[in-house]
mmCIF file of C-alpha atoms and ligand atoms in Angstrom:
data_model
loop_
_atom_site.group_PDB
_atom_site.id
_atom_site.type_symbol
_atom_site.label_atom_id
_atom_site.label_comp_id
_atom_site.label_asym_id
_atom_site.label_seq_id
_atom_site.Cartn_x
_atom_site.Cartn_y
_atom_site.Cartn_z
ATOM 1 C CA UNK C 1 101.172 93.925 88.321
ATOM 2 C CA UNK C 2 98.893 96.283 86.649
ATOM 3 C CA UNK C 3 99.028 100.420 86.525
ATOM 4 C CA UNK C 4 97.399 103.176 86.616
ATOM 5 C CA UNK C 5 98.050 106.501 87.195
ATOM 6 C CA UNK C 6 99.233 107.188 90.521
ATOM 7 C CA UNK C 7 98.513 103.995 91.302
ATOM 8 C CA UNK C 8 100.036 100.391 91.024
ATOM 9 C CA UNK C 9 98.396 97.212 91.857
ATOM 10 C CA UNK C 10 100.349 94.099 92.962
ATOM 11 C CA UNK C 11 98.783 91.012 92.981
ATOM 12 C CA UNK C 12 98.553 88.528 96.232
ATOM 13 C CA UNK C 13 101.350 86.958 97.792
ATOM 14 C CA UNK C 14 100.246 83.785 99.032
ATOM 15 C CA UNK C 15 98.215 81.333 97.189
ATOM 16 C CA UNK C 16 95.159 81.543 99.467
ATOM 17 C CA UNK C 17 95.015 84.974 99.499
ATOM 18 C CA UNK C 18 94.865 84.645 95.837
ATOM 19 C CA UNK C 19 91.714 82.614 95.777
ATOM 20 C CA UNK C 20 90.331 84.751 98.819
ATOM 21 C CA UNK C 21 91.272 87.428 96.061
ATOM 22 C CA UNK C 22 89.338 85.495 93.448
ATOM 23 C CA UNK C 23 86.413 85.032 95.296
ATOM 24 C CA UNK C 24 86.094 88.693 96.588
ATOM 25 C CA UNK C 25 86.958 88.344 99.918
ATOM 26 C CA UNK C 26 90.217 90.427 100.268
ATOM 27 C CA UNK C 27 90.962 92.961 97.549
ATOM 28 C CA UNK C 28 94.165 93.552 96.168
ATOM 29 C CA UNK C 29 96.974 95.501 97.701
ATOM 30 C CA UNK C 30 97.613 98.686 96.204
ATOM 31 C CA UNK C 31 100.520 100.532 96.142
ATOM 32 C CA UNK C 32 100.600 104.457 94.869
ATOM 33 C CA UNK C 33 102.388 107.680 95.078
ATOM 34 C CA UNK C 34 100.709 110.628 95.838
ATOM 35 C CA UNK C 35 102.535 112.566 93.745
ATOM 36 C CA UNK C 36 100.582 111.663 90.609
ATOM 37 C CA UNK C 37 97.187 110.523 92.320
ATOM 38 C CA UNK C 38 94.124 110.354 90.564
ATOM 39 C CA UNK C 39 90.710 110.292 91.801
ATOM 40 C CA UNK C 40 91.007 106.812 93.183
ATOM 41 C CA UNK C 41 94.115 107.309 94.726
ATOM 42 C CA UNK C 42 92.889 110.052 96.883
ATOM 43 C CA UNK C 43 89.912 108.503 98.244
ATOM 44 C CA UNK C 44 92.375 105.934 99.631
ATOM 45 C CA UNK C 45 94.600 108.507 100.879
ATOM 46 C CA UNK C 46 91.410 109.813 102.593
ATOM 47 C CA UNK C 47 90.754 106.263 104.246
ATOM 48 C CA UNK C 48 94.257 105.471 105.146
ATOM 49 C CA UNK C 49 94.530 109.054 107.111
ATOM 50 C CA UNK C 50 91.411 108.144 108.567
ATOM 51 C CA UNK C 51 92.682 104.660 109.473
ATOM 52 C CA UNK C 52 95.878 106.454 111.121
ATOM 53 C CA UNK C 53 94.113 109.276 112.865
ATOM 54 C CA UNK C 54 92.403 106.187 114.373
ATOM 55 C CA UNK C 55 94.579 104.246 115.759
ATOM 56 C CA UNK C 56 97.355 106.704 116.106
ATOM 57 C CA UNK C 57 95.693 108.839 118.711
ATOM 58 C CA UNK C 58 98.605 110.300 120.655
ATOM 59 C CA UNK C 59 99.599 111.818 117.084
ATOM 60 C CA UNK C 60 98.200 115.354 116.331
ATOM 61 C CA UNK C 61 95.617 115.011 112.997
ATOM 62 C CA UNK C 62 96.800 117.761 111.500
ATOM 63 C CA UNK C 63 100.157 116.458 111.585
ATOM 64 C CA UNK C 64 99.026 113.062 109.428
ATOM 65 C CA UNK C 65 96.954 114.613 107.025
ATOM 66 C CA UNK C 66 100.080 116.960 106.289
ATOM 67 C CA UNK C 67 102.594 114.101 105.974
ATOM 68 C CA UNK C 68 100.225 111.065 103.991
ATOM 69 C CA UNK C 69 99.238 114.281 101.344
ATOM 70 C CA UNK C 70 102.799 115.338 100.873
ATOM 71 C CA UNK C 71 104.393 114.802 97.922
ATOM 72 C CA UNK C 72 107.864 112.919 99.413
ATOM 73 C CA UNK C 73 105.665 110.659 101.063
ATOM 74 C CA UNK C 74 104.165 107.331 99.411
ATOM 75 C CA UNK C 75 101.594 104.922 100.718
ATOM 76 C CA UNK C 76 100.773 101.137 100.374
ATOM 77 C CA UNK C 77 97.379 100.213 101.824
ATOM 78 C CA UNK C 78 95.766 97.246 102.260
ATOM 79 C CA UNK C 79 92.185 97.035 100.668
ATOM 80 C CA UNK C 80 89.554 94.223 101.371
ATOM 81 C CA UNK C 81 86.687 93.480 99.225
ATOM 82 C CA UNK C 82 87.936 96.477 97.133
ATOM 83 C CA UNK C 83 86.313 98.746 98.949
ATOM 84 C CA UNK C 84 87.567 99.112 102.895
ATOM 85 C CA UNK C 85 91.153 100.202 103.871
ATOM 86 C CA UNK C 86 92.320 97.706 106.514
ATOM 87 C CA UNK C 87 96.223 98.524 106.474
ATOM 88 C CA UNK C 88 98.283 100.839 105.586
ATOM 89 C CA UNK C 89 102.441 102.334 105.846
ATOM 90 C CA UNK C 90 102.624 105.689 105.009
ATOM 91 C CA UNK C 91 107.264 106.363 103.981
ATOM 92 C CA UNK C 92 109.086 109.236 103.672
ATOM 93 C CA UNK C 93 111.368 108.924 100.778
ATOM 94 C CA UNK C 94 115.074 109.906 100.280
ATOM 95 C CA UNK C 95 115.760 108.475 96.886
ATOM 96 C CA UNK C 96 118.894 109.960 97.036
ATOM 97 C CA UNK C 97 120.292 108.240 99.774
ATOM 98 C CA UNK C 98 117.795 105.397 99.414
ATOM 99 C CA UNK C 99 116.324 105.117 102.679
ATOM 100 C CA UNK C 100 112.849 105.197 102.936
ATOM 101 C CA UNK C 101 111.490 106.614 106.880
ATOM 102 C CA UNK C 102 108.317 104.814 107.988
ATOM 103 C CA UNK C 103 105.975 107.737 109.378
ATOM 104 C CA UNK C 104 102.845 105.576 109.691
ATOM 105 C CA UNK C 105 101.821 101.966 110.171
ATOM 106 C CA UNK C 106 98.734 100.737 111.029
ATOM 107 C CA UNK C 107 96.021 97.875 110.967
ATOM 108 C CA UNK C 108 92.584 98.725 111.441
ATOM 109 C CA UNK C 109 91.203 97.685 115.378
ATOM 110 C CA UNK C 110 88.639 94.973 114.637
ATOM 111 C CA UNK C 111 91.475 93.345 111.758
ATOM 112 C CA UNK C 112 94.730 92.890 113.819
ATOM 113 C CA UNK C 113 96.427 90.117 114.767
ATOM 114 C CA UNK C 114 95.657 88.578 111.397
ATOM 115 C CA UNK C 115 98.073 88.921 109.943
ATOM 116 C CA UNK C 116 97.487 91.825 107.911
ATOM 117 C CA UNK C 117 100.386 94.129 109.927
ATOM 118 C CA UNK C 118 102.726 91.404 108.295
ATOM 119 C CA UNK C 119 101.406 91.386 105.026
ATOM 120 C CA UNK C 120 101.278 95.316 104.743
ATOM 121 C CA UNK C 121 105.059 95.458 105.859
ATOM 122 C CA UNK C 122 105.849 92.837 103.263
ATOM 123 C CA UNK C 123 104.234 95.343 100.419
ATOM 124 C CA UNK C 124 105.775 98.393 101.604
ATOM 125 C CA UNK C 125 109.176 96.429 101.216
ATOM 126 C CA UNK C 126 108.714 95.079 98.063
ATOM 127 C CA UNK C 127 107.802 98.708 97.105
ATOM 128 C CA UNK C 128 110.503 100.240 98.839
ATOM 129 C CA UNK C 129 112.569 98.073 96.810
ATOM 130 C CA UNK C 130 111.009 98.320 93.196
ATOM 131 C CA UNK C 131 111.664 102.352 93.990
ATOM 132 C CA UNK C 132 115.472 102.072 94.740
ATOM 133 C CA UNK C 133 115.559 101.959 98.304
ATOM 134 C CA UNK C 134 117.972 100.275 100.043
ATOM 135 C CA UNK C 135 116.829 100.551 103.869
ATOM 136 C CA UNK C 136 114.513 101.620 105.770
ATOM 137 C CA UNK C 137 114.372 103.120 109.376
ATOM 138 C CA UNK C 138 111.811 104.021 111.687
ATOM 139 C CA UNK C 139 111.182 105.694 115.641
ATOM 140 C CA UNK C 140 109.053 102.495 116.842
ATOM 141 C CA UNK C 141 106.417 103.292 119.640
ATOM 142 C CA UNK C 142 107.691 100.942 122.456
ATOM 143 C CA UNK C 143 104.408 98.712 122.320
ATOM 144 C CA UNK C 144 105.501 98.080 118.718
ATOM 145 C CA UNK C 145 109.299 97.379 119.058
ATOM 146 C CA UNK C 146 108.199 93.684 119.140
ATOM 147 C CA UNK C 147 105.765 94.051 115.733
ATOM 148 C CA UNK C 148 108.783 95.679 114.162
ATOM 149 C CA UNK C 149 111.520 93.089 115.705
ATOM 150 C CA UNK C 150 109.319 90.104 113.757
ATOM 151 C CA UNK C 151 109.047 92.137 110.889
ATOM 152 C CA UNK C 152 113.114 92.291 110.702
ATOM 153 C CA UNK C 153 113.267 95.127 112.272
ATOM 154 C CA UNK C 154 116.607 95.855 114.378
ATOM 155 C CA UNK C 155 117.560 98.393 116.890
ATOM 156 C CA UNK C 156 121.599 98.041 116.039
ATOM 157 C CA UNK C 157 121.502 101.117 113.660
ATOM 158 C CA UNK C 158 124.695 99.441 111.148
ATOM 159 C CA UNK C 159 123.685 102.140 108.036
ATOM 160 C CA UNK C 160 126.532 105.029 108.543
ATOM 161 C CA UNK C 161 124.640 108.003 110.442
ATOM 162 C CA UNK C 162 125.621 110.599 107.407
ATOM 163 C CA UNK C 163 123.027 109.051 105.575
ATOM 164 C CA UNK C 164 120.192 109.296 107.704
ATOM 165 C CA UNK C 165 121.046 112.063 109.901
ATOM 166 C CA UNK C 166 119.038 114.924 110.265
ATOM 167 C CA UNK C 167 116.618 113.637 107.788
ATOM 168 C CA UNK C 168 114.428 111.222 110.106
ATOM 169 C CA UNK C 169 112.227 112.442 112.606
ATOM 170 C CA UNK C 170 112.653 110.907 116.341
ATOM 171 C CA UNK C 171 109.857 111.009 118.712
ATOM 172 C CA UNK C 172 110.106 110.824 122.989
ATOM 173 C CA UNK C 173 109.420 107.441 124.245
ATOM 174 C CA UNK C 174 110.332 105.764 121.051
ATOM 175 C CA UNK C 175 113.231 103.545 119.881
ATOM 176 C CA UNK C 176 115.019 103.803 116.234
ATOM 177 C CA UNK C 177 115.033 100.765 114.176
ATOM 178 C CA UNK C 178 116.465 99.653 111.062
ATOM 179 C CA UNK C 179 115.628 97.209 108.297
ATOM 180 C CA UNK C 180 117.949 96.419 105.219
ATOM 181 C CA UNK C 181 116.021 95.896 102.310
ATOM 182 C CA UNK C 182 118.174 92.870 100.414
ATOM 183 C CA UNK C 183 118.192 92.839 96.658
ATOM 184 C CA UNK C 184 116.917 89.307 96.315
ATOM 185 C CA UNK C 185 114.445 88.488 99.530
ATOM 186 C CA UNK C 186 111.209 87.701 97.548
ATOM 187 C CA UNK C 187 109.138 89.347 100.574
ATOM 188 C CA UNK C 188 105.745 89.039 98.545
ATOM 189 C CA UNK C 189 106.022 85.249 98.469
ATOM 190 C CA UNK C 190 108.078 84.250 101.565
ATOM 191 C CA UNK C 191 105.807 81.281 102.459
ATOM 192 C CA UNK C 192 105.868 79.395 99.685
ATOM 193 C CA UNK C 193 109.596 79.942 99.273
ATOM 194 C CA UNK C 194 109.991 78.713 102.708
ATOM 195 C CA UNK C 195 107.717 75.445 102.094
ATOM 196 C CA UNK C 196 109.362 75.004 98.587
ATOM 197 C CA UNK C 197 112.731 75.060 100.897
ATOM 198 C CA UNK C 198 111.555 72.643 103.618
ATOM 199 C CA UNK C 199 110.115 70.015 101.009
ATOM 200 C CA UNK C 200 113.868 70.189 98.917
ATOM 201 C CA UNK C 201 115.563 69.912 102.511
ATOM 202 C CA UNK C 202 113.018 66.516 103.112
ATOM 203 C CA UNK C 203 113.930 64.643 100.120
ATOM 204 C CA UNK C 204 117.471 65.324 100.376
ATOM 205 C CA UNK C 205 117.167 64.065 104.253
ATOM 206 C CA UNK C 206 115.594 61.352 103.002
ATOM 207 C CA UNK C 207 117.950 60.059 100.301
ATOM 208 C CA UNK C 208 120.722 60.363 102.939
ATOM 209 C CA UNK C 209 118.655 57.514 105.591
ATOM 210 C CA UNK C 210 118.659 55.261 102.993
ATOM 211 C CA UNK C 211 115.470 54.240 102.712
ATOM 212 C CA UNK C 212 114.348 53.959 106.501
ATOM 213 C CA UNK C 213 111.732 55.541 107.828
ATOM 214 C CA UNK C 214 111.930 59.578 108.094
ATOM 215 C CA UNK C 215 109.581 61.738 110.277
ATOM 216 C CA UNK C 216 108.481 65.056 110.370
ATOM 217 C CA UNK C 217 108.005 66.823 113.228
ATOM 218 C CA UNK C 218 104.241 66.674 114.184
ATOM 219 C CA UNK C 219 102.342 69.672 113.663
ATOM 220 C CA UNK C 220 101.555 72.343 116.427
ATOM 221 C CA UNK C 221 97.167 71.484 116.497
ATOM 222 C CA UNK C 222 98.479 67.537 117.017
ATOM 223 C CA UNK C 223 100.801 68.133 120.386
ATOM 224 C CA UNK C 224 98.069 70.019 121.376
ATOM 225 C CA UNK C 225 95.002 67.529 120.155
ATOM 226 C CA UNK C 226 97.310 64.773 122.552
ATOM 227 C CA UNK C 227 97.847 66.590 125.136
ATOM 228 C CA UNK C 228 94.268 67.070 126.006
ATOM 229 C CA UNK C 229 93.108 63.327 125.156
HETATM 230 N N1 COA B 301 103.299 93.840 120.554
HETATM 231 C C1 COA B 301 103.887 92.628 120.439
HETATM 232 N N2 COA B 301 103.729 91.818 119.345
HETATM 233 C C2 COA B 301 102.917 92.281 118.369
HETATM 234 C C3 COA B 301 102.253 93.526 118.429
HETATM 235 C C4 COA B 301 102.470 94.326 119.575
HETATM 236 N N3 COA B 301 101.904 95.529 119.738
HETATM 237 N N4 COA B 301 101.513 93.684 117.308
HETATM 238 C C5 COA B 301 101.706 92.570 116.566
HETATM 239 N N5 COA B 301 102.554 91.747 117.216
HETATM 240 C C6 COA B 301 103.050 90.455 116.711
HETATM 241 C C7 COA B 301 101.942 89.447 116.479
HETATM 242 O O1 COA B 301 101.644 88.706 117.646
HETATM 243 C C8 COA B 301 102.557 88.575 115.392
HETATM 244 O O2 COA B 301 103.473 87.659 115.950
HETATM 245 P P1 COA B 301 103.630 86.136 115.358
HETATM 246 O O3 COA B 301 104.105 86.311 113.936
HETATM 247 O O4 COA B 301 104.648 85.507 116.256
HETATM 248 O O5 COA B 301 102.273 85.525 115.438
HETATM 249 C C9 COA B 301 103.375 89.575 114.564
HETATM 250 O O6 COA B 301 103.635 90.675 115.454
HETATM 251 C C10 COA B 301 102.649 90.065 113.347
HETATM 252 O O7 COA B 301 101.302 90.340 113.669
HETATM 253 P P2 COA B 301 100.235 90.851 112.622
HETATM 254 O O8 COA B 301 98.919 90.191 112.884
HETATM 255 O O9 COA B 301 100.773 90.734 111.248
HETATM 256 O O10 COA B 301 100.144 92.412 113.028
HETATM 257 P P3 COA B 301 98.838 93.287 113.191
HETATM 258 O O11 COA B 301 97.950 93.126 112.012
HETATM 259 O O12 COA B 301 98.236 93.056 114.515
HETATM 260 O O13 COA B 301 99.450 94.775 113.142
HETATM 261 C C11 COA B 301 100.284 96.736 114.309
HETATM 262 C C12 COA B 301 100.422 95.213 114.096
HETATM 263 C C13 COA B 301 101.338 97.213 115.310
HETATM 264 C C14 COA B 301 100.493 97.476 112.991
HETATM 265 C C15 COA B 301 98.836 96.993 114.848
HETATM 266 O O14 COA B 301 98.708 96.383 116.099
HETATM 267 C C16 COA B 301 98.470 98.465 114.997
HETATM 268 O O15 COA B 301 97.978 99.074 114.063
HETATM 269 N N6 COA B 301 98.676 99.035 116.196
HETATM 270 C C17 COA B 301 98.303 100.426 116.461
HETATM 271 C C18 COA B 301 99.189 101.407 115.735
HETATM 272 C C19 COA B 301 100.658 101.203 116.035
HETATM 273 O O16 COA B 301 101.070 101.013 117.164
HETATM 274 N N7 COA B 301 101.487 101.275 114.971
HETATM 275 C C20 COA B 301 102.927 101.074 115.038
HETATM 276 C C21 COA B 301 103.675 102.326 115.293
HETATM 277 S S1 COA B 301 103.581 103.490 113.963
#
């Protein structure tokens, strides 16, 4: 992780994104607080505002630039070939009580469903975390309920209401959601902890059948190769 000021630079959490990284294809995520931003860090303020007044049109303009430029909020954007701002989670943050209030989230138009709105959510957590947050919460549009639920996202609100009360904003036609942020979860690599996981679960299976055949189950593109031959 590298660092400069106002800004901190995490490297790319799956193995192909590294060598996309590598070969220029998607930048690095950045992380940075606003409080300290340099000239760098502004300019990607500017774009991630930009990105929000975008696709955040029911929100008033004035009202984002305020909030993304103010000093208890922090950012983590998603930059690809180092230059254009495809993602990006603006928080409020309560280090006090350690919840961190997601304000903003957004992918650009012509780049969702590509994962990016997962990866972006995976950096703001990991930076959530390396802050001292514990949890975050959030009023989710109703069209994104279901990007938040697969994010981890719960509407069961289980931290006590003192600490969050008052503090968060809630907005008409919106549902409150909560996400604990666990100690441990290594939410920058997830995929290869998962695969690491399945292959250990395999060769234990496997010791257990004694040496007959085992089978995996066959992958999605196969079922679907058969099905039309
Ligand atoms: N409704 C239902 N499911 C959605 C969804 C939506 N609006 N947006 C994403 N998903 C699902 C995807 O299908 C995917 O599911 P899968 O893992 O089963 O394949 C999962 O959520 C993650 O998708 P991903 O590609 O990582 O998300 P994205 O890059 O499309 O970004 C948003 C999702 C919501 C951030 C993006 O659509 C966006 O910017 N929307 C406009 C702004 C907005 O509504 N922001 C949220 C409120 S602040």
């Amino acid at each position: 992780m590298n660092s400069t000021a106002g800004q901190v630079e995490y490297g790319a959490d799956t193995p192909k994104m590294e060598s996309q990284t590598q070969t220029g294809e998607l930048g690095a995520y950045t992380t940075f607080r606003t409080e300290d931003a340099g000239e760098q860090s502004l300019a990607l303020l500017t774009s991630v505002k930009n990105l929000f007044v975008r696709q955040l049109p029911y929100m008033p303009r004035e009202y984002i630039t305020r909030l993304v430029f103010d000093r208890n909020h922090h950012s983590v954007v998603c930059v690809k070939n180092r230059v254009q701002v495809v993602a990006g989670i603006t928080m409020r943050v309560f280090l006090e009580t350690g919840l961190g209030e997601i304000a903003f989230c957004a992918v650009d138009a012509n780049e969702q469903v590509r994962g990016y709105g997962t990866r972006i959510m995976n950096h703001a957590k990991d930076y959530a975390r390396s802050i001292g947050l514990h949890f975050f919460l959030t009023y989710a549009d109703n069209q994104a309920i279901e990007y938040f639920r697969k994010q981890g996202f719960s509407d069961v609100i289980t931290v006590p209401k003192e600490r969050w009360k008052d503090r968060i904003k809630d907005y008409r036609g919106s549902t409150p959601m909560e996400f604990i942020i666990r100690p441990n979860t290594p939410y920058l690599n997830l995929s290869d902890v998962i695969s690491t996981q399945k292959l250990k679960l395999m060769e234990k299976a496997q010791q257990f059948t004694n040496g007959a055949n085992f089978y995996s189950t066959p992958k999605r593109g196969q079922i679907w190769k058969e099905m039309i031959l």
